[in-house]
Amino acid sequence: MMKNQSHLRDFRGYGDKQPKANWPNDARVAVSIVVNVEEGAELSLSAGDERNEHMYESGISSEIVDIPDLCMESHYEYGTRAGYWRIATLLDQIGVPATMSCCGRALEVSPWLAKDMVKRDYEISAHSYRWEPHAHMDEDHERQIIRKCVDSIQSASGVRPIGWHTKSQPSMNTRRLLVQEGGFLYDSNAYNDDLPYIVSISGRSHIVLPYAFDTNDMRFEPGSGFVFANDFSHYCIDAFDQLWHEGAETPKMMSVGLHLRIIGRPARIAGLEKLLTHMKNKGGVWFARREQIARHWRELNGLSPWPD
């Protein structure tokens, strides 16, 4: 049986000793809008990859082998051609900041997108180089991928990413490699809490900002539960209202995961508008970039400003 001291599971967490988050302006909920930018980083024979990506919303389950999958590629292209602008326009209209979780290769092929993100003052975080899990990567290869992602994002945007989120499955080494790389304030490779928490890795205090797959537009994928825009807004509003209620005593954090090619469709964007409007009208909310939440958590816990 494999043993790894860096992988000690914690089933208790904060338990019944929930910390006071002390969000700015006494907010009950810190809301993190995360827009995943993966278009151009999906696996594609056209890009020289070993196979084609077969996750896309057409409902087609068979993987196209040996030749480029033009249908799949076109689905992803929608995100940068149309979806991004629709999402950015809405965020600007309502006045909500966002974290753009970007694959390095996605910004390589759409550098104009990176420049627009900087112009709009979005946080640009790292979502690996290609849109792929890290679970089975060997340590040296993963270290190279992390560096390649950072270099690509920095070259395209002029900004060094300080947050990281792996597609679904990190490896046993991912968090340690991120800390040892030295340039990451936080990662979101966890789904186990409604608050940030601190882990000690390689002698450093590292912030973990849990992410969520339920309050996420990926549930519009066939068979995942959402069909109409109201499905998304109703579910996310219920989550927000519950956290808002709990937040009277113990403020919480809520992550909303979005994708250019998914929520950016004209039939779905109304769901996001309804959600953000509800949150804003209810009040008691701190809309924040993830790096702002991570910095706040360090300060709250008496850690030195990052980088220390």
mmCIF file of N, CA and C in Angstrom, residues 14-102:
data_model
loop_
_atom_site.group_PDB
_atom_site.id
_atom_site.type_symbol
_atom_site.label_atom_id
_atom_site.label_comp_id
_atom_site.label_asym_id
_atom_site.label_seq_id
_atom_site.Cartn_x
_atom_site.Cartn_y
_atom_site.Cartn_z
ATOM 1 N N TYR A 14 -12.760 22.305 10.120
ATOM 2 C CA TYR A 14 -13.052 23.210 11.224
ATOM 3 C C TYR A 14 -14.083 22.626 12.197
ATOM 4 N N GLY A 15 -14.831 21.634 11.744
ATOM 5 C CA GLY A 15 -15.823 21.009 12.601
ATOM 6 C C GLY A 15 -16.816 22.016 13.156
ATOM 7 N N ASP A 16 -17.045 21.944 14.469
ATOM 8 C CA ASP A 16 -17.986 22.869 15.099
ATOM 9 C C ASP A 16 -17.296 24.129 15.614
ATOM 10 N N LYS A 17 -16.050 24.343 15.207
ATOM 11 C CA LYS A 17 -15.290 25.531 15.597
ATOM 12 C C LYS A 17 -15.027 26.397 14.361
ATOM 13 N N GLN A 18 -16.086 26.809 13.710
ATOM 14 C CA GLN A 18 -15.953 27.597 12.490
ATOM 15 C C GLN A 18 -15.302 28.950 12.805
ATOM 16 N N PRO A 19 -14.252 29.308 12.086
ATOM 17 C CA PRO A 19 -13.595 30.591 12.358
ATOM 18 C C PRO A 19 -14.416 31.766 11.843
ATOM 19 N N LYS A 20 -14.222 32.918 12.442
ATOM 20 C CA LYS A 20 -14.850 34.147 11.963
ATOM 21 C C LYS A 20 -14.021 34.681 10.804
ATOM 22 N N ALA A 21 -14.602 34.718 9.637
ATOM 23 C CA ALA A 21 -13.850 35.110 8.446
ATOM 24 C C ALA A 21 -13.523 36.598 8.422
ATOM 25 N N ASN A 22 -14.367 37.417 9.067
ATOM 26 C CA ASN A 22 -14.140 38.868 9.102
ATOM 27 C C ASN A 22 -13.917 39.446 7.702
ATOM 28 N N TRP A 23 -14.808 39.079 6.772
ATOM 29 C CA TRP A 23 -14.710 39.631 5.421
ATOM 30 C C TRP A 23 -14.866 41.154 5.465
ATOM 31 N N PRO A 24 -14.338 41.866 4.492
ATOM 32 C CA PRO A 24 -14.499 43.328 4.445
ATOM 33 C C PRO A 24 -15.965 43.745 4.525
ATOM 34 N N ASN A 25 -16.216 44.858 5.203
ATOM 35 C CA ASN A 25 -17.565 45.429 5.365
ATOM 36 C C ASN A 25 -18.543 44.459 6.019
ATOM 37 N N ASP A 26 -17.986 43.558 6.842
ATOM 38 C CA ASP A 26 -18.824 42.595 7.577
ATOM 39 C C ASP A 26 -19.690 41.748 6.657
ATOM 40 N N ALA A 27 -19.179 41.440 5.478
ATOM 41 C CA ALA A 27 -19.946 40.622 4.533
ATOM 42 C C ALA A 27 -20.217 39.233 5.109
ATOM 43 N N ARG A 28 -21.369 38.705 4.767
ATOM 44 C CA ARG A 28 -21.723 37.354 5.204
ATOM 45 C C ARG A 28 -21.110 36.289 4.301
ATOM 46 N N VAL A 29 -20.948 36.626 3.019
ATOM 47 C CA VAL A 29 -20.431 35.661 2.054
ATOM 48 C C VAL A 29 -19.395 36.340 1.160
ATOM 49 N N ALA A 30 -18.244 35.704 1.010
ATOM 50 C CA ALA A 30 -17.267 36.112 0.005
ATOM 51 C C ALA A 30 -17.541 35.290 -1.252
ATOM 52 N N VAL A 31 -17.875 35.965 -2.334
ATOM 53 C CA VAL A 31 -18.222 35.281 -3.585
ATOM 54 C C VAL A 31 -17.069 35.394 -4.565
ATOM 55 N N SER A 32 -16.596 34.249 -5.025
ATOM 56 C CA SER A 32 -15.502 34.174 -5.991
ATOM 57 C C SER A 32 -16.038 33.666 -7.322
ATOM 58 N N ILE A 33 -16.043 34.551 -8.314
ATOM 59 C CA ILE A 33 -16.439 34.171 -9.676
ATOM 60 C C ILE A 33 -15.182 33.712 -10.419
ATOM 61 N N VAL A 34 -15.177 32.446 -10.824
ATOM 62 C CA VAL A 34 -14.025 31.865 -11.514
ATOM 63 C C VAL A 34 -14.440 31.518 -12.938
ATOM 64 N N VAL A 35 -13.786 32.148 -13.902
ATOM 65 C CA VAL A 35 -14.065 31.880 -15.313
ATOM 66 C C VAL A 35 -12.907 31.056 -15.867
ATOM 67 N N ASN A 36 -13.192 29.825 -16.240
ATOM 68 C CA ASN A 36 -12.153 28.937 -16.757
ATOM 69 C C ASN A 36 -11.921 29.196 -18.241
ATOM 70 N N VAL A 37 -10.672 29.430 -18.594
ATOM 71 C CA VAL A 37 -10.298 29.726 -19.977
ATOM 72 C C VAL A 37 -9.450 28.558 -20.481
ATOM 73 N N GLU A 38 -10.086 27.674 -21.240
ATOM 74 C CA GLU A 38 -9.464 26.413 -21.652
ATOM 75 C C GLU A 38 -9.386 26.261 -23.170
ATOM 76 N N GLU A 39 -10.059 27.152 -23.862
ATOM 77 C CA GLU A 39 -10.201 27.035 -25.312
ATOM 78 C C GLU A 39 -8.846 27.156 -26.023
ATOM 79 N N GLY A 40 -8.492 26.127 -26.757
ATOM 80 C CA GLY A 40 -7.182 26.074 -27.400
ATOM 81 C C GLY A 40 -6.205 25.211 -26.635
ATOM 82 N N ALA A 41 -6.554 24.878 -25.394
ATOM 83 C CA ALA A 41 -5.701 24.013 -24.578
ATOM 84 C C ALA A 41 -6.274 22.602 -24.465
ATOM 85 N N GLU A 42 -7.499 22.409 -24.996
ATOM 86 C CA GLU A 42 -8.061 21.058 -25.003
ATOM 87 C C GLU A 42 -7.218 20.171 -25.920
ATOM 88 N N LEU A 43 -7.194 18.876 -25.626
ATOM 89 C CA LEU A 43 -6.392 17.958 -26.437
ATOM 90 C C LEU A 43 -6.931 17.920 -27.867
ATOM 91 N N SER A 44 -6.029 18.024 -28.810
ATOM 92 C CA SER A 44 -6.433 18.105 -30.209
ATOM 93 C C SER A 44 -5.301 17.602 -31.098
ATOM 94 N N LEU A 45 -5.637 16.701 -31.996
ATOM 95 C CA LEU A 45 -4.625 16.233 -32.948
ATOM 96 C C LEU A 45 -4.111 17.383 -33.797
ATOM 97 N N SER A 46 -4.964 18.376 -34.042
ATOM 98 C CA SER A 46 -4.542 19.529 -34.835
ATOM 99 C C SER A 46 -3.422 20.304 -34.146
ATOM 100 N N ALA A 47 -3.383 20.228 -32.824
ATOM 101 C CA ALA A 47 -2.351 20.944 -32.056
ATOM 102 C C ALA A 47 -1.134 20.070 -31.790
ATOM 103 N N GLY A 48 -1.127 18.871 -32.350
ATOM 104 C CA GLY A 48 -0.002 17.970 -32.158
ATOM 105 C C GLY A 48 -0.111 17.096 -30.930
ATOM 106 N N ASP A 49 -1.313 17.074 -30.316
ATOM 107 C CA ASP A 49 -1.502 16.249 -29.122
ATOM 108 C C ASP A 49 -1.683 14.780 -29.497
ATOM 109 N N GLU A 50 -1.646 13.936 -28.470
ATOM 110 C CA GLU A 50 -1.700 12.499 -28.680
ATOM 111 C C GLU A 50 -3.097 11.994 -29.039
ATOM 112 N N ARG A 51 -4.118 12.801 -28.742
ATOM 113 C CA ARG A 51 -5.492 12.403 -29.061
ATOM 114 C C ARG A 51 -6.379 13.648 -29.059
ATOM 115 N N ASN A 52 -7.645 13.453 -29.398
ATOM 116 C CA ASN A 52 -8.624 14.536 -29.356
ATOM 117 C C ASN A 52 -9.378 14.529 -28.031
ATOM 118 N N GLU A 53 -9.709 15.712 -27.556
ATOM 119 C CA GLU A 53 -10.619 15.819 -26.413
ATOM 120 C C GLU A 53 -11.991 15.322 -26.846
ATOM 121 N N HIS A 54 -12.684 14.646 -25.949
ATOM 122 C CA HIS A 54 -14.026 14.175 -26.321
ATOM 123 C C HIS A 54 -15.086 14.662 -25.346
ATOM 124 N N MET A 55 -14.756 15.662 -24.522
ATOM 125 C CA MET A 55 -15.756 16.275 -23.648
ATOM 126 C C MET A 55 -16.239 17.567 -24.271
ATOM 127 N N TYR A 56 -17.403 17.542 -24.826
ATOM 128 C CA TYR A 56 -18.037 18.761 -25.294
ATOM 129 C C TYR A 56 -19.534 18.529 -25.359
ATOM 130 N N GLU A 57 -20.287 19.606 -25.445
ATOM 131 C CA GLU A 57 -21.695 19.532 -25.101
ATOM 132 C C GLU A 57 -22.630 19.086 -26.206
ATOM 133 N N SER A 58 -22.114 18.545 -27.258
ATOM 134 C CA SER A 58 -22.997 18.089 -28.332
ATOM 135 C C SER A 58 -23.739 16.822 -27.947
ATOM 136 N N GLY A 59 -23.255 16.125 -26.907
ATOM 137 C CA GLY A 59 -23.875 14.864 -26.531
ATOM 138 C C GLY A 59 -23.256 13.675 -27.238
ATOM 139 N N ILE A 60 -22.333 13.939 -28.157
ATOM 140 C CA ILE A 60 -21.631 12.860 -28.854
ATOM 141 C C ILE A 60 -20.678 12.201 -27.876
ATOM 142 N N SER A 61 -20.762 10.909 -27.716
ATOM 143 C CA SER A 61 -19.937 10.209 -26.736
ATOM 144 C C SER A 61 -18.729 9.523 -27.352
ATOM 145 N N SER A 62 -18.728 9.333 -28.659
ATOM 146 C CA SER A 62 -17.622 8.627 -29.293
ATOM 147 C C SER A 62 -16.451 9.572 -29.536
ATOM 148 N N GLU A 63 -15.259 9.078 -29.317
ATOM 149 C CA GLU A 63 -14.049 9.869 -29.529
ATOM 150 C C GLU A 63 -13.575 9.698 -30.972
ATOM 151 N N ILE A 64 -13.290 10.803 -31.644
ATOM 152 C CA ILE A 64 -12.759 10.762 -33.005
ATOM 153 C C ILE A 64 -11.264 10.470 -32.929
ATOM 154 N N VAL A 65 -10.840 9.411 -33.562
ATOM 155 C CA VAL A 65 -9.429 9.020 -33.516
ATOM 156 C C VAL A 65 -8.800 9.151 -34.902
ATOM 157 N N ASP A 66 -7.496 9.342 -34.913
ATOM 158 C CA ASP A 66 -6.663 9.354 -36.115
ATOM 159 C C ASP A 66 -6.767 10.621 -36.955
ATOM 160 N N ILE A 67 -7.857 11.364 -36.831
ATOM 161 C CA ILE A 67 -8.015 12.597 -37.597
ATOM 162 C C ILE A 67 -8.504 13.707 -36.659
ATOM 163 N N PRO A 68 -8.262 14.969 -37.000
ATOM 164 C CA PRO A 68 -8.773 16.066 -36.173
ATOM 165 C C PRO A 68 -10.291 16.025 -36.056
ATOM 166 N N ASP A 69 -10.789 16.393 -34.883
ATOM 167 C CA ASP A 69 -12.226 16.433 -34.632
ATOM 168 C C ASP A 69 -12.683 17.880 -34.831
ATOM 169 N N LEU A 70 -13.126 18.206 -36.025
ATOM 170 C CA LEU A 70 -13.484 19.578 -36.354
ATOM 171 C C LEU A 70 -14.723 20.053 -35.594
ATOM 172 N N CYS A 71 -15.625 19.135 -35.288
ATOM 173 C CA CYS A 71 -16.820 19.494 -34.524
ATOM 174 C C CYS A 71 -16.417 19.931 -33.110
ATOM 175 N N MET A 72 -15.599 19.120 -32.446
ATOM 176 C CA MET A 72 -15.142 19.447 -31.103
ATOM 177 C C MET A 72 -14.389 20.765 -31.093
ATOM 178 N N GLU A 73 -13.491 20.958 -32.042
ATOM 179 C CA GLU A 73 -12.689 22.180 -32.081
ATOM 180 C C GLU A 73 -13.583 23.414 -32.226
ATOM 181 N N SER A 74 -14.619 23.290 -33.037
ATOM 182 C CA SER A 74 -15.524 24.408 -33.258
ATOM 183 C C SER A 74 -16.297 24.768 -31.996
ATOM 184 N N HIS A 75 -16.677 23.757 -31.219
ATOM 185 C CA HIS A 75 -17.366 24.013 -29.959
ATOM 186 C C HIS A 75 -16.487 24.842 -29.024
ATOM 187 N N TYR A 76 -15.215 24.499 -28.943
ATOM 188 C CA TYR A 76 -14.312 25.236 -28.055
ATOM 189 C C TYR A 76 -14.056 26.648 -28.576
ATOM 190 N N GLU A 77 -13.957 26.802 -29.892
ATOM 191 C CA GLU A 77 -13.709 28.124 -30.463
ATOM 192 C C GLU A 77 -14.818 29.120 -30.126
ATOM 193 N N TYR A 78 -16.022 28.616 -29.896
ATOM 194 C CA TYR A 78 -17.121 29.517 -29.555
ATOM 195 C C TYR A 78 -16.794 30.335 -28.306
ATOM 196 N N GLY A 79 -16.074 29.730 -27.382
ATOM 197 C CA GLY A 79 -15.774 30.401 -26.131
ATOM 198 C C GLY A 79 -15.009 31.691 -26.298
ATOM 199 N N THR A 80 -13.998 31.686 -27.152
ATOM 200 C CA THR A 80 -13.197 32.899 -27.347
ATOM 201 C C THR A 80 -13.816 33.845 -28.365
ATOM 202 N N ARG A 81 -14.514 33.298 -29.336
ATOM 203 C CA ARG A 81 -15.097 34.142 -30.384
ATOM 204 C C ARG A 81 -16.316 34.913 -29.900
ATOM 205 N N ALA A 82 -17.125 34.302 -29.028
ATOM 206 C CA ALA A 82 -18.382 34.928 -28.614
ATOM 207 C C ALA A 82 -18.599 34.910 -27.104
ATOM 208 N N GLY A 83 -18.340 33.756 -26.460
ATOM 209 C CA GLY A 83 -18.668 33.603 -25.051
ATOM 210 C C GLY A 83 -17.953 34.576 -24.138
ATOM 211 N N TYR A 84 -16.660 34.779 -24.370
ATOM 212 C CA TYR A 84 -15.890 35.667 -23.488
ATOM 213 C C TYR A 84 -16.494 37.060 -23.437
ATOM 214 N N TRP A 85 -16.839 37.593 -24.587
ATOM 215 C CA TRP A 85 -17.341 38.966 -24.651
ATOM 216 C C TRP A 85 -18.683 39.103 -23.948
ATOM 217 N N ARG A 86 -19.519 38.081 -24.085
ATOM 218 C CA ARG A 86 -20.824 38.128 -23.428
ATOM 219 C C ARG A 86 -20.662 38.102 -21.906
ATOM 220 N N ILE A 87 -19.771 37.265 -21.410
ATOM 221 C CA ILE A 87 -19.528 37.180 -19.970
ATOM 222 C C ILE A 87 -18.894 38.460 -19.455
ATOM 223 N N ALA A 88 -17.862 38.956 -20.152
ATOM 224 C CA ALA A 88 -17.166 40.165 -19.704
ATOM 225 C C ALA A 88 -18.095 41.369 -19.679
ATOM 226 N N THR A 89 -18.954 41.476 -20.681
ATOM 227 C CA THR A 89 -19.906 42.586 -20.721
ATOM 228 C C THR A 89 -20.825 42.556 -19.509
ATOM 229 N N LEU A 90 -21.321 41.370 -19.155
ATOM 230 C CA LEU A 90 -22.217 41.233 -18.008
ATOM 231 C C LEU A 90 -21.491 41.557 -16.700
ATOM 232 N N LEU A 91 -20.287 41.038 -16.525
ATOM 233 C CA LEU A 91 -19.531 41.312 -15.306
ATOM 234 C C LEU A 91 -19.283 42.806 -15.147
ATOM 235 N N ASP A 92 -18.964 43.467 -16.250
ATOM 236 C CA ASP A 92 -18.738 44.913 -16.199
ATOM 237 C C ASP A 92 -20.016 45.666 -15.844
ATOM 238 N N GLN A 93 -21.130 45.257 -16.432
ATOM 239 C CA GLN A 93 -22.404 45.939 -16.186
ATOM 240 C C GLN A 93 -22.816 45.860 -14.719
ATOM 241 N N ILE A 94 -22.596 44.702 -14.101
ATOM 242 C CA ILE A 94 -23.013 44.527 -12.715
ATOM 243 C C ILE A 94 -21.912 44.973 -11.747
ATOM 244 N N GLY A 95 -20.680 45.077 -12.245
ATOM 245 C CA GLY A 95 -19.578 45.527 -11.411
ATOM 246 C C GLY A 95 -19.011 44.435 -10.526
ATOM 247 N N VAL A 96 -18.796 43.257 -11.117
ATOM 248 C CA VAL A 96 -18.308 42.103 -10.364
ATOM 249 C C VAL A 96 -16.910 41.730 -10.861
ATOM 250 N N PRO A 97 -15.925 41.630 -9.960
ATOM 251 C CA PRO A 97 -14.586 41.196 -10.357
ATOM 252 C C PRO A 97 -14.553 39.689 -10.570
ATOM 253 N N ALA A 98 -13.537 39.218 -11.255
ATOM 254 C CA ALA A 98 -13.460 37.786 -11.541
ATOM 255 C C ALA A 98 -12.019 37.318 -11.544
ATOM 256 N N THR A 99 -11.874 36.026 -11.299
ATOM 257 C CA THR A 99 -10.596 35.338 -11.490
ATOM 258 C C THR A 99 -10.704 34.521 -12.761
ATOM 259 N N MET A 100 -9.796 34.758 -13.693
ATOM 260 C CA MET A 100 -9.749 34.000 -14.931
ATOM 261 C C MET A 100 -8.728 32.867 -14.760
ATOM 262 N N SER A 101 -9.225 31.646 -14.691
ATOM 263 C CA SER A 101 -8.366 30.479 -14.503
ATOM 264 C C SER A 101 -7.942 29.979 -15.878
ATOM 265 N N CYS A 102 -6.708 30.306 -16.247
ATOM 266 C CA CYS A 102 -6.282 30.178 -17.645
ATOM 267 C C CYS A 102 -5.266 29.070 -17.877
#
